Amino acid sequence: MKHTFRSLRGFNYRVWACGAIVSNVGTWMQRIAQGWLVLTQLTHNNATSMGVLMALQFGPHLL
């Protein structure tokens, strides 16, 4: 088990890993909040607009 987390001994890797975790959590929170805003506040539960939002969010990853 001690070999599993051997990379966490390096200071630079720990800094990078903490930054990556914070960034991923922030991205997740932004996508959830944006979806909630579009679905409930801007379009009053319109599923088509939610689909457009998802396409716009994940489109750059597909290209």
PDB file of N, CA and C in Angstrom:
ATOM      1  N   MET A   1       0.815  -1.190   0.000  1.00  0.00           N
ATOM      2  CA  MET A   1       0.000   0.000   0.000  1.00  0.00           C
ATOM      3  C   MET A   1       0.862   1.259   0.000  1.00  0.00           C
ATOM      4  N   LYS A   2       2.072   1.173   0.529  1.00  0.00           N
ATOM      5  CA  LYS A   2       2.907   2.370   0.605  1.00  0.00           C
ATOM      6  C   LYS A   2       3.382   2.811  -0.778  1.00  0.00           C
ATOM      7  N   HIS A   3       3.401   1.903  -1.747  1.00  0.00           N
ATOM      8  CA  HIS A   3       3.830   2.270  -3.103  1.00  0.00           C
ATOM      9  C   HIS A   3       2.712   2.949  -3.891  1.00  0.00           C
ATOM     10  N   THR A   4       1.479   2.809  -3.425  1.00  0.00           N
ATOM     11  CA  THR A   4       0.350   3.374  -4.145  1.00  0.00           C
ATOM     12  C   THR A   4       0.395   4.899  -4.170  1.00  0.00           C
ATOM     13  N   PHE A   5       0.715   5.504  -3.059  1.00  0.00           N
ATOM     14  CA  PHE A   5       0.713   6.965  -2.950  1.00  0.00           C
ATOM     15  C   PHE A   5       2.135   7.534  -2.882  1.00  0.00           C
ATOM     16  N   ARG A   6       3.072   6.857  -3.500  1.00  0.00           N
ATOM     17  CA  ARG A   6       4.463   7.290  -3.477  1.00  0.00           C
ATOM     18  C   ARG A   6       4.641   8.651  -4.144  1.00  0.00           C
ATOM     19  N   SER A   7       3.835   8.950  -5.147  1.00  0.00           N
ATOM     20  CA  SER A   7       3.975  10.222  -5.860  1.00  0.00           C
ATOM     21  C   SER A   7       3.615  11.419  -4.976  1.00  0.00           C
ATOM     22  N   LEU A   8       2.836  11.189  -3.911  1.00  0.00           N
ATOM     23  CA  LEU A   8       2.459  12.297  -3.034  1.00  0.00           C
ATOM     24  C   LEU A   8       3.590  12.766  -2.131  1.00  0.00           C
ATOM     25  N   ARG A   9       4.726  12.100  -2.198  1.00  0.00           N
ATOM     26  CA  ARG A   9       5.886  12.551  -1.432  1.00  0.00           C
ATOM     27  C   ARG A   9       6.478  13.824  -2.006  1.00  0.00           C
ATOM     28  N   GLY A  10       6.336  14.013  -3.307  1.00  0.00           N
ATOM     29  CA  GLY A  10       6.890  15.200  -3.954  1.00  0.00           C
ATOM     30  C   GLY A  10       6.011  16.417  -3.731  1.00  0.00           C
ATOM     31  N   PHE A  11       6.629  17.524  -3.303  1.00  0.00           N
ATOM     32  CA  PHE A  11       5.879  18.746  -3.018  1.00  0.00           C
ATOM     33  C   PHE A  11       5.186  19.276  -4.266  1.00  0.00           C
ATOM     34  N   ASN A  12       5.882  19.311  -5.392  1.00  0.00           N
ATOM     35  CA  ASN A  12       5.303  19.861  -6.614  1.00  0.00           C
ATOM     36  C   ASN A  12       4.087  19.060  -7.061  1.00  0.00           C
ATOM     37  N   TYR A  13       4.137  17.749  -6.914  1.00  0.00           N
ATOM     38  CA  TYR A  13       2.992  16.929  -7.299  1.00  0.00           C
ATOM     39  C   TYR A  13       1.813  17.174  -6.370  1.00  0.00           C
ATOM     40  N   ARG A  14       2.074  17.332  -5.079  1.00  0.00           N
ATOM     41  CA  ARG A  14       0.979  17.615  -4.139  1.00  0.00           C
ATOM     42  C   ARG A  14       0.304  18.931  -4.479  1.00  0.00           C
ATOM     43  N   VAL A  15       1.087  19.943  -4.823  1.00  0.00           N
ATOM     44  CA  VAL A  15       0.524  21.237  -5.201  1.00  0.00           C
ATOM     45  C   VAL A  15      -0.309  21.083  -6.469  1.00  0.00           C
ATOM     46  N   TRP A  16       0.219  20.370  -7.453  1.00  0.00           N
ATOM     47  CA  TRP A  16      -0.521  20.160  -8.694  1.00  0.00           C
ATOM     48  C   TRP A  16      -1.809  19.375  -8.443  1.00  0.00           C
ATOM     49  N   ALA A  17      -1.742  18.319  -7.640  1.00  0.00           N
ATOM     50  CA  ALA A  17      -2.913  17.484  -7.375  1.00  0.00           C
ATOM     51  C   ALA A  17      -3.993  18.281  -6.641  1.00  0.00           C
ATOM     52  N   CYS A  18      -3.613  19.088  -5.667  1.00  0.00           N
ATOM     53  CA  CYS A  18      -4.607  19.916  -4.958  1.00  0.00           C
ATOM     54  C   CYS A  18      -5.238  20.926  -5.906  1.00  0.00           C
ATOM     55  N   GLY A  19      -4.445  21.528  -6.762  1.00  0.00           N
ATOM     56  CA  GLY A  19      -4.983  22.469  -7.740  1.00  0.00           C
ATOM     57  C   GLY A  19      -5.929  21.800  -8.715  1.00  0.00           C
ATOM     58  N   ALA A  20      -5.591  20.584  -9.139  1.00  0.00           N
ATOM     59  CA  ALA A  20      -6.453  19.851 -10.066  1.00  0.00           C
ATOM     60  C   ALA A  20      -7.781  19.486  -9.411  1.00  0.00           C
ATOM     61  N   ILE A  21      -7.747  19.121  -8.145  1.00  0.00           N
ATOM     62  CA  ILE A  21      -8.986  18.784  -7.440  1.00  0.00           C
ATOM     63  C   ILE A  21      -9.874  20.011  -7.302  1.00  0.00           C
ATOM     64  N   VAL A  22      -9.292  21.140  -6.914  1.00  0.00           N
ATOM     65  CA  VAL A  22     -10.067  22.376  -6.777  1.00  0.00           C
ATOM     66  C   VAL A  22     -10.651  22.785  -8.121  1.00  0.00           C
ATOM     67  N   SER A  23      -9.862  22.673  -9.186  1.00  0.00           N
ATOM     68  CA  SER A  23     -10.337  23.045 -10.511  1.00  0.00           C
ATOM     69  C   SER A  23     -11.484  22.150 -10.973  1.00  0.00           C
ATOM     70  N   ASN A  24     -11.360  20.852 -10.769  1.00  0.00           N
ATOM     71  CA  ASN A  24     -12.421  19.929 -11.180  1.00  0.00           C
ATOM     72  C   ASN A  24     -13.706  20.134 -10.393  1.00  0.00           C
ATOM     73  N   VAL A  25     -13.588  20.390  -9.106  1.00  0.00           N
ATOM     74  CA  VAL A  25     -14.785  20.651  -8.294  1.00  0.00           C
ATOM     75  C   VAL A  25     -15.440  21.952  -8.750  1.00  0.00           C
ATOM     76  N   GLY A  26     -14.646  22.963  -9.034  1.00  0.00           N
ATOM     77  CA  GLY A  26     -15.198  24.228  -9.516  1.00  0.00           C
ATOM     78  C   GLY A  26     -15.900  24.086 -10.851  1.00  0.00           C
ATOM     79  N   THR A  27     -15.319  23.320 -11.752  1.00  0.00           N
ATOM     80  CA  THR A  27     -15.949  23.086 -13.054  1.00  0.00           C
ATOM     81  C   THR A  27     -17.268  22.343 -12.886  1.00  0.00           C
ATOM     82  N   TRP A  28     -17.281  21.345 -12.020  1.00  0.00           N
ATOM     83  CA  TRP A  28     -18.507  20.589 -11.756  1.00  0.00           C
ATOM     84  C   TRP A  28     -19.590  21.497 -11.184  1.00  0.00           C
ATOM     85  N   MET A  29     -19.219  22.334 -10.216  1.00  0.00           N
ATOM     86  CA  MET A  29     -20.191  23.240  -9.609  1.00  0.00           C
ATOM     87  C   MET A  29     -20.742  24.229 -10.635  1.00  0.00           C
ATOM     88  N   GLN A  30     -19.880  24.714 -11.523  1.00  0.00           N
ATOM     89  CA  GLN A  30     -20.319  25.665 -12.539  1.00  0.00           C
ATOM     90  C   GLN A  30     -21.306  25.019 -13.500  1.00  0.00           C
ATOM     91  N   ARG A  31     -21.042  23.808 -13.924  1.00  0.00           N
ATOM     92  CA  ARG A  31     -21.945  23.129 -14.861  1.00  0.00           C
ATOM     93  C   ARG A  31     -23.286  22.811 -14.219  1.00  0.00           C
ATOM     94  N   ILE A  32     -23.276  22.405 -12.965  1.00  0.00           N
ATOM     95  CA  ILE A  32     -24.530  22.124 -12.263  1.00  0.00           C
ATOM     96  C   ILE A  32     -25.340  23.411 -12.113  1.00  0.00           C
ATOM     97  N   ALA A  33     -24.695  24.484 -11.684  1.00  0.00           N
ATOM     98  CA  ALA A  33     -25.401  25.750 -11.486  1.00  0.00           C
ATOM     99  C   ALA A  33     -25.914  26.311 -12.805  1.00  0.00           C
ATOM    100  N   GLN A  34     -25.133  26.181 -13.849  1.00  0.00           N
ATOM    101  CA  GLN A  34     -25.561  26.690 -15.147  1.00  0.00           C
ATOM    102  C   GLN A  34     -26.764  25.906 -15.662  1.00  0.00           C
ATOM    103  N   GLY A  35     -26.746  24.602 -15.519  1.00  0.00           N
ATOM    104  CA  GLY A  35     -27.881  23.787 -15.922  1.00  0.00           C
ATOM    105  C   GLY A  35     -29.129  24.115 -15.124  1.00  0.00           C
ATOM    106  N   TRP A  36     -28.965  24.291 -13.819  1.00  0.00           N
ATOM    107  CA  TRP A  36     -30.102  24.650 -12.981  1.00  0.00           C
ATOM    108  C   TRP A  36     -30.675  26.007 -13.385  1.00  0.00           C
ATOM    109  N   LEU A  37     -29.798  26.970 -13.640  1.00  0.00           N
ATOM    110  CA  LEU A  37     -30.254  28.302 -14.029  1.00  0.00           C
ATOM    111  C   LEU A  37     -31.036  28.264 -15.336  1.00  0.00           C
ATOM    112  N   VAL A  38     -30.505  27.555 -16.325  1.00  0.00           N
ATOM    113  CA  VAL A  38     -31.185  27.482 -17.620  1.00  0.00           C
ATOM    114  C   VAL A  38     -32.504  26.728 -17.491  1.00  0.00           C
ATOM    115  N   LEU A  39     -32.499  25.627 -16.784  1.00  0.00           N
ATOM    116  CA  LEU A  39     -33.700  24.791 -16.709  1.00  0.00           C
ATOM    117  C   LEU A  39     -34.811  25.430 -15.883  1.00  0.00           C
ATOM    118  N   THR A  40     -34.489  26.018 -14.754  1.00  0.00           N
ATOM    119  CA  THR A  40     -35.548  26.477 -13.859  1.00  0.00           C
ATOM    120  C   THR A  40     -35.852  27.965 -13.943  1.00  0.00           C
ATOM    121  N   GLN A  41     -34.866  28.778 -14.201  1.00  0.00           N
ATOM    122  CA  GLN A  41     -35.074  30.217 -14.127  1.00  0.00           C
ATOM    123  C   GLN A  41     -35.271  30.865 -15.496  1.00  0.00           C
ATOM    124  N   LEU A  42     -34.500  30.460 -16.477  1.00  0.00           N
ATOM    125  CA  LEU A  42     -34.538  31.142 -17.767  1.00  0.00           C
ATOM    126  C   LEU A  42     -35.568  30.576 -18.733  1.00  0.00           C
ATOM    127  N   THR A  43     -35.821  29.261 -18.682  1.00  0.00           N
ATOM    128  CA  THR A  43     -36.699  28.663 -19.686  1.00  0.00           C
ATOM    129  C   THR A  43     -37.911  27.952 -19.096  1.00  0.00           C
ATOM    130  N   HIS A  44     -38.046  27.946 -17.786  1.00  0.00           N
ATOM    131  CA  HIS A  44     -39.202  27.329 -17.123  1.00  0.00           C
ATOM    132  C   HIS A  44     -39.386  25.867 -17.543  1.00  0.00           C
ATOM    133  N   ASN A  45     -38.358  25.069 -17.302  1.00  0.00           N
ATOM    134  CA  ASN A  45     -38.359  23.613 -17.496  1.00  0.00           C
ATOM    135  C   ASN A  45     -38.482  23.191 -18.957  1.00  0.00           C
ATOM    136  N   ASN A  46     -37.786  23.857 -19.847  1.00  0.00           N
ATOM    137  CA  ASN A  46     -37.770  23.497 -21.256  1.00  0.00           C
ATOM    138  C   ASN A  46     -36.593  22.549 -21.496  1.00  0.00           C
ATOM    139  N   ALA A  47     -36.894  21.299 -21.836  1.00  0.00           N
ATOM    140  CA  ALA A  47     -35.860  20.294 -22.014  1.00  0.00           C
ATOM    141  C   ALA A  47     -35.006  20.553 -23.249  1.00  0.00           C
ATOM    142  N   THR A  48     -35.560  21.176 -24.264  1.00  0.00           N
ATOM    143  CA  THR A  48     -34.787  21.460 -25.478  1.00  0.00           C
ATOM    144  C   THR A  48     -33.648  22.427 -25.182  1.00  0.00           C
ATOM    145  N   SER A  49     -33.922  23.447 -24.399  1.00  0.00           N
ATOM    146  CA  SER A  49     -32.865  24.397 -24.065  1.00  0.00           C
ATOM    147  C   SER A  49     -31.789  23.743 -23.209  1.00  0.00           C
ATOM    148  N   MET A  50     -32.173  22.791 -22.383  1.00  0.00           N
ATOM    149  CA  MET A  50     -31.178  22.055 -21.599  1.00  0.00           C
ATOM    150  C   MET A  50     -30.301  21.214 -22.517  1.00  0.00           C
ATOM    151  N   GLY A  51     -30.892  20.628 -23.538  1.00  0.00           N
ATOM    152  CA  GLY A  51     -30.110  19.868 -24.511  1.00  0.00           C
ATOM    153  C   GLY A  51     -29.148  20.746 -25.278  1.00  0.00           C
ATOM    154  N   VAL A  52     -29.588  21.946 -25.633  1.00  0.00           N
ATOM    155  CA  VAL A  52     -28.698  22.890 -26.325  1.00  0.00           C
ATOM    156  C   VAL A  52     -27.547  23.282 -25.408  1.00  0.00           C
ATOM    157  N   LEU A  53     -27.835  23.522 -24.141  1.00  0.00           N
ATOM    158  CA  LEU A  53     -26.781  23.856 -23.183  1.00  0.00           C
ATOM    159  C   LEU A  53     -25.763  22.738 -23.084  1.00  0.00           C
ATOM    160  N   MET A  54     -26.218  21.514 -22.992  1.00  0.00           N
ATOM    161  CA  MET A  54     -25.301  20.378 -22.908  1.00  0.00           C
ATOM    162  C   MET A  54     -24.453  20.259 -24.176  1.00  0.00           C
ATOM    163  N   ALA A  55     -25.078  20.470 -25.318  1.00  0.00           N
ATOM    164  CA  ALA A  55     -24.326  20.408 -26.574  1.00  0.00           C
ATOM    165  C   ALA A  55     -23.252  21.489 -26.621  1.00  0.00           C
ATOM    166  N   LEU A  56     -23.581  22.678 -26.140  1.00  0.00           N
ATOM    167  CA  LEU A  56     -22.604  23.761 -26.131  1.00  0.00           C
ATOM    168  C   LEU A  56     -21.489  23.514 -25.113  1.00  0.00           C
ATOM    169  N   GLN A  57     -21.812  22.870 -23.998  1.00  0.00           N
ATOM    170  CA  GLN A  57     -20.796  22.578 -22.990  1.00  0.00           C
ATOM    171  C   GLN A  57     -19.822  21.511 -23.453  1.00  0.00           C
ATOM    172  N   PHE A  58     -20.324  20.466 -24.091  1.00  0.00           N
ATOM    173  CA  PHE A  58     -19.479  19.334 -24.446  1.00  0.00           C
ATOM    174  C   PHE A  58     -19.024  19.363 -25.898  1.00  0.00           C
ATOM    175  N   GLY A  59     -19.500  20.313 -26.672  1.00  0.00           N
ATOM    176  CA  GLY A  59     -19.097  20.423 -28.075  1.00  0.00           C
ATOM    177  C   GLY A  59     -17.605  20.592 -28.286  1.00  0.00           C
ATOM    178  N   PRO A  60     -16.939  21.496 -27.561  1.00  0.00           N
ATOM    179  CA  PRO A  60     -15.500  21.660 -27.766  1.00  0.00           C
ATOM    180  C   PRO A  60     -14.695  20.403 -27.475  1.00  0.00           C
ATOM    181  N   HIS A  61     -15.151  19.589 -26.536  1.00  0.00           N
ATOM    182  CA  HIS A  61     -14.450  18.351 -26.225  1.00  0.00           C
ATOM    183  C   HIS A  61     -14.553  17.342 -27.373  1.00  0.00           C
ATOM    184  N   LEU A  62     -15.673  17.372 -28.066  1.00  0.00           N
ATOM    185  CA  LEU A  62     -15.871  16.437 -29.169  1.00  0.00           C
ATOM    186  C   LEU A  62     -15.052  16.817 -30.393  1.00  0.00           C
ATOM    187  N   LEU A  63     -14.847  18.127 -30.558  1.00  0.00           N
ATOM    188  CA  LEU A  63     -14.065  18.584 -31.718  1.00  0.00           C
ATOM    189  C   LEU A  63     -12.601  18.404 -31.453  1.00  0.00           C
TER     190      LEU A  63
END
